[in-house]
GROMACS .gro file of C-alpha atoms in nm:
model
  191
    1MET     CA    1   0.764  -1.615   0.958
    2TYR     CA    2   0.639  -1.903   0.745
    3THR     CA    3   0.628  -1.870   0.367
    4GLN     CA    4   0.499  -2.134   0.133
    5PHE     CA    5   0.609  -2.151  -0.230
    6ARG     CA    6   0.425  -2.353  -0.494
    7LYS     CA    7   0.545  -2.419  -0.846
    8SER     CA    8   0.719  -2.107  -0.981
    9ILE     CA    9   0.560  -1.850  -0.751
   10ILE     CA   10   0.822  -1.615  -0.612
   11PRO     CA   11   0.709  -1.398  -0.321
   12LEU     CA   12   0.917  -1.082  -0.342
   13ALA     CA   13   0.852  -0.924  -0.003
   14LEU     CA   14   0.685  -1.060   0.305
   15GLY     CA   15   0.569  -0.901   0.628
   16LEU     CA   16   0.663  -0.548   0.534
   17THR     CA   17   0.472  -0.226   0.577
   18LEU     CA   18   0.407   0.020   0.298
   19ALA     CA   19   0.523   0.340   0.466
   20GLY     CA   20   0.542   0.610   0.203
   21SER     CA   21   0.458   0.379  -0.083
   22ALA     CA   22   0.179   0.464  -0.327
   23LEU     CA   23  -0.062   0.187  -0.422
   24ALA     CA   24  -0.205   0.139  -0.767
   25ASP     CA   25  -0.578   0.096  -0.817
   26ASN     CA   26  -0.736  -0.161  -0.587
   27LEU     CA   27  -0.849  -0.469  -0.780
   28LEU     CA   28  -1.075  -0.568  -0.489
   29TYR     CA   29  -1.426  -0.434  -0.445
   30ASN     CA   30  -1.529  -0.312  -0.100
   31GLY     CA   31  -1.184  -0.371   0.046
   32SER     CA   32  -1.284  -0.166   0.350
   33PHE     CA   33  -1.597  -0.379   0.410
   34GLU     CA   34  -1.814  -0.065   0.430
   35SER     CA   35  -2.090  -0.192   0.195
   36GLU     CA   36  -2.321  -0.450   0.350
   37SER     CA   37  -2.446  -0.753   0.163
   38SER     CA   38  -2.781  -0.699  -0.004
   39PHE     CA   39  -2.929  -1.018   0.137
   40SER     CA   40  -2.715  -1.148   0.423
   41TYR     CA   41  -2.696  -0.961   0.753
   42GLY     CA   42  -2.342  -0.947   0.891
   43ALA     CA   43  -2.182  -1.004   0.550
   44ALA     CA   44  -1.992  -0.759   0.330
   45GLN     CA   45  -2.089  -0.707  -0.032
   46ASN     CA   46  -1.843  -0.868  -0.277
   47TRP     CA   47  -1.717  -1.090   0.009
   48LYS     CA   48  -2.033  -1.307   0.005
   49MET     CA   49  -2.122  -1.561  -0.264
   50ASN     CA   50  -2.374  -1.430  -0.521
   51ASP     CA   51  -2.363  -1.076  -0.384
   52PRO     CA   52  -2.336  -0.957  -0.652
   53ASP     CA   53  -2.148  -1.244  -0.825
   54ASP     CA   54  -1.956  -1.563  -0.757
   55HIS     CA   55  -1.615  -1.398  -0.713
   56GLY     CA   56  -1.609  -1.382  -0.333
   57ASP     CA   57  -1.736  -1.556  -0.021
   58ALA     CA   58  -1.713  -1.586   0.357
   59TRP     CA   59  -1.726  -1.892   0.579
   60GLY     CA   60  -1.728  -1.997   0.941
   61SER     CA   61  -1.700  -1.722   1.199
   62ALA     CA   62  -1.626  -1.434   0.957
   63ALA     CA   63  -1.865  -1.140   1.001
   64ARG     CA   64  -1.880  -0.772   0.907
   65GLU     CA   65  -1.868  -0.569   1.230
   66ASN     CA   66  -1.866  -0.203   1.332
   67TRP     CA   67  -1.617  -0.235   1.617
   68ARG     CA   68  -1.305  -0.024   1.567
   69ALA     CA   69  -1.240   0.031   1.199
   70LYS     CA   70  -0.904   0.160   1.083
   71ASP     CA   71  -1.092   0.376   0.833
   72GLY     CA   72  -1.465   0.424   0.794
   73THR     CA   73  -1.703   0.232   1.019
   74PHE     CA   74  -1.683  -0.140   0.936
   75ILE     CA   75  -1.428  -0.425   0.940
   76MET     CA   76  -1.423  -0.797   0.873
   77ALA     CA   77  -1.382  -0.996   1.195
   78ILE     CA   78  -1.294  -1.362   1.221
   79ARG     CA   79  -1.430  -1.438   1.565
   80GLY     CA   80  -1.346  -1.685   1.839
   81LEU     CA   81  -1.558  -1.972   1.970
   82TRP     CA   82  -1.768  -1.721   2.167
   83ALA     CA   83  -1.951  -1.644   1.838
   84ASP     CA   84  -2.081  -2.005   1.834
   85THR     CA   85  -1.993  -2.052   1.464
   86GLY     CA   86  -1.697  -2.290   1.491
   87ASP     CA   87  -1.324  -2.250   1.540
   88PHE     CA   88  -1.248  -2.141   1.181
   89GLY     CA   89  -1.345  -1.870   0.937
   90GLY     CA   90  -1.236  -1.645   0.658
   91VAL     CA   91  -1.315  -1.453   0.345
   92TRP     CA   92  -1.195  -1.451  -0.014
   93GLN     CA   93  -1.239  -1.241  -0.324
   94GLU     CA   94  -1.088  -1.271  -0.670
   95ALA     CA   95  -1.014  -1.037  -0.959
   96GLU     CA   96  -0.927  -1.098  -1.322
   97GLY     CA   97  -0.556  -1.144  -1.370
   98ARG     CA   98  -0.287  -1.256  -1.610
   99GLY     CA   99   0.036  -1.449  -1.599
  100ASN     CA  100   0.382  -1.312  -1.532
  101GLN     CA  101   0.257  -1.011  -1.338
  102THR     CA  102   0.355  -0.896  -0.991
  103TYR     CA  103   0.065  -0.858  -0.747
  104ARG     CA  104   0.074  -0.688  -0.406
  105LEU     CA  105  -0.175  -0.764  -0.128
  106THR     CA  106  -0.190  -0.534   0.173
  107ALA     CA  107  -0.431  -0.526   0.465
  108TRP     CA  108  -0.453  -0.385   0.816
  109PHE     CA  109  -0.499  -0.620   1.113
  110TRP     CA  110  -0.599  -0.589   1.480
  111ALA     CA  111  -0.607  -0.885   1.722
  112ASP     CA  112  -0.756  -0.884   2.069
  113SER     CA  113  -0.514  -0.965   2.353
  114THR     CA  114  -0.716  -1.282   2.426
  115TRP     CA  115  -0.698  -1.402   2.063
  116ALA     CA  116  -0.488  -1.719   2.016
  117PRO     CA  117  -0.566  -1.915   1.696
  118GLN     CA  118  -0.364  -2.211   1.577
  119GLN     CA  119  -0.335  -2.053   1.231
  120GLN     CA  120  -0.409  -1.717   1.070
  121GLU     CA  121  -0.286  -1.633   0.723
  122MET     CA  122  -0.324  -1.418   0.415
  123LYS     CA  123  -0.284  -1.567   0.069
  124ILE     CA  124  -0.264  -1.475  -0.296
  125GLU     CA  125  -0.383  -1.763  -0.514
  126PHE     CA  126  -0.355  -1.790  -0.892
  127TRP     CA  127  -0.629  -1.977  -1.081
  128ASN     CA  128  -0.692  -2.082  -1.441
  129TRP     CA  129  -0.975  -1.944  -1.658
  130ASP     CA  130  -1.260  -2.156  -1.513
  131ARG     CA  131  -1.118  -2.159  -1.157
  132THR     CA  132  -1.079  -2.538  -1.150
  133GLU     CA  133  -0.700  -2.546  -1.123
  134LEU     CA  134  -0.489  -2.370  -0.862
  135LEU     CA  135  -0.174  -2.276  -1.054
  136GLY     CA  136   0.020  -2.149  -0.754
  137SER     CA  137  -0.001  -1.940  -0.441
  138ALA     CA  138   0.193  -1.734  -0.190
  139VAL     CA  139   0.104  -1.761   0.179
  140GLN     CA  140   0.205  -1.556   0.479
  141ASN     CA  141   0.120  -1.620   0.841
  142ILE     CA  142  -0.023  -1.313   1.012
  143GLU     CA  143   0.202  -1.282   1.317
  144ASN     CA  144   0.285  -1.021   1.579
  145VAL     CA  145  -0.049  -0.844   1.556
  146GLY     CA  146  -0.203  -0.705   1.872
  147GLU     CA  147  -0.433  -0.429   1.990
  148ASP     CA  148  -0.308  -0.171   1.745
  149TRP     CA  149  -0.370  -0.158   1.370
  150THR     CA  150  -0.075  -0.322   1.189
  151GLN     CA  151  -0.032  -0.342   0.813
  152ARG     CA  152   0.100  -0.652   0.640
  153GLU     CA  153   0.207  -0.701   0.279
  154LEU     CA  154   0.247  -1.002   0.051
  155VAL     CA  155   0.388  -0.978  -0.303
  156ALA     CA  156   0.393  -1.258  -0.560
  157VAL     CA  157   0.444  -1.317  -0.932
  158SER     CA  158   0.165  -1.497  -1.117
  159PRO     CA  159   0.250  -1.809  -1.321
  160ASP     CA  160   0.167  -1.859  -1.689
  161GLY     CA  161  -0.200  -1.933  -1.745
  162THR     CA  162  -0.327  -1.716  -1.459
  163GLU     CA  163  -0.668  -1.565  -1.532
  164TRP     CA  164  -0.794  -1.512  -1.175
  165VAL     CA  165  -0.607  -1.376  -0.873
  166ARG     CA  166  -0.771  -1.465  -0.541
  167VAL     CA  167  -0.711  -1.301  -0.203
  168VAL     CA  168  -0.781  -1.519   0.103
  169PHE     CA  169  -0.783  -1.436   0.475
  170ASN     CA  170  -0.806  -1.761   0.672
  171VAL     CA  171  -0.816  -1.862   1.040
  172SER     CA  172  -0.832  -2.210   1.190
  173GLY     CA  173  -0.816  -2.334   1.546
  174ALA     CA  174  -0.963  -2.011   1.682
  175SER     CA  175  -0.944  -1.954   2.055
  176HIS     CA  176  -1.255  -1.916   2.269
  177GLU     CA  177  -1.212  -1.542   2.318
  178GLY     CA  178  -1.119  -1.251   2.092
  179SER     CA  179  -1.102  -1.211   1.717
  180LEU     CA  180  -0.880  -1.114   1.424
  181GLN     CA  181  -1.003  -0.795   1.260
  182ILE     CA  182  -0.924  -0.690   0.903
  183ASP     CA  183  -0.963  -0.353   0.728
  184ASP     CA  184  -0.855  -0.181   0.406
  185ALA     CA  185  -0.762  -0.489   0.202
  186ASN     CA  186  -0.594  -0.390  -0.122
  187LEU     CA  187  -0.479  -0.600  -0.419
  188SER     CA  188  -0.284  -0.414  -0.684
  189LEU     CA  189  -0.055  -0.474  -0.980
  190VAL     CA  190   0.300  -0.365  -0.913
  191PRO     CA  191   0.419  -0.144  -1.204
   0.00000   0.00000   0.00000
C-alpha cells in the first residue's frame, strides 16, 4: 500500500474498513451519486462543475451509471478505453473545512475482473481560502478491489490555514476493458 505524506499531514489509518463504526454527518453532497446533473447527461449533481456551484467536477471517463449500486440505483464509474473518452478519469468535491481537524473519507469500490489501470487512488486535499494553494494531502492507492463491494478508508489531519477539504477519486492508465465503480462516498469530521 502506497501512502504519500506532504508537509505536516499525518494519515492516521489507511485501507481499513469501518465495521461497526458510526459516521458523523457527511460533508459531501450526493455521495451516493443518486441525483443527476441538471444540465449534463451522465454526470452527478455536485460532482460536476457549476451544478450547482464550483465545488466539484468530473473529468475524462468518469460517468454516473446505473449498473450495480451498493445502495440505491446509481454509482460513479471511471471507465476503461472502451468508453472512448481516454485512459484517465475521476471526480472531486470539496467542503468547507478548518485547520487541525481530523477528517475521514470512506467509499465503497467495485472493479471488474478485466480492469487493470496503472493508477487508481483516493485523496483528501487541504486548500487555502481561495483554493489557490494546496496546503497538504493524504493519498491512498485503491488496491485489492474486485467484483464485490469493498470499503476503503483514509483519515488525515488538516494543516493550519485549511479552509477547504477536497475529496478526489482519480484513475490514470486505464485498461481497455472494465471500470472502477464508486458508491457511498462519505467525508466526515472525526470527533
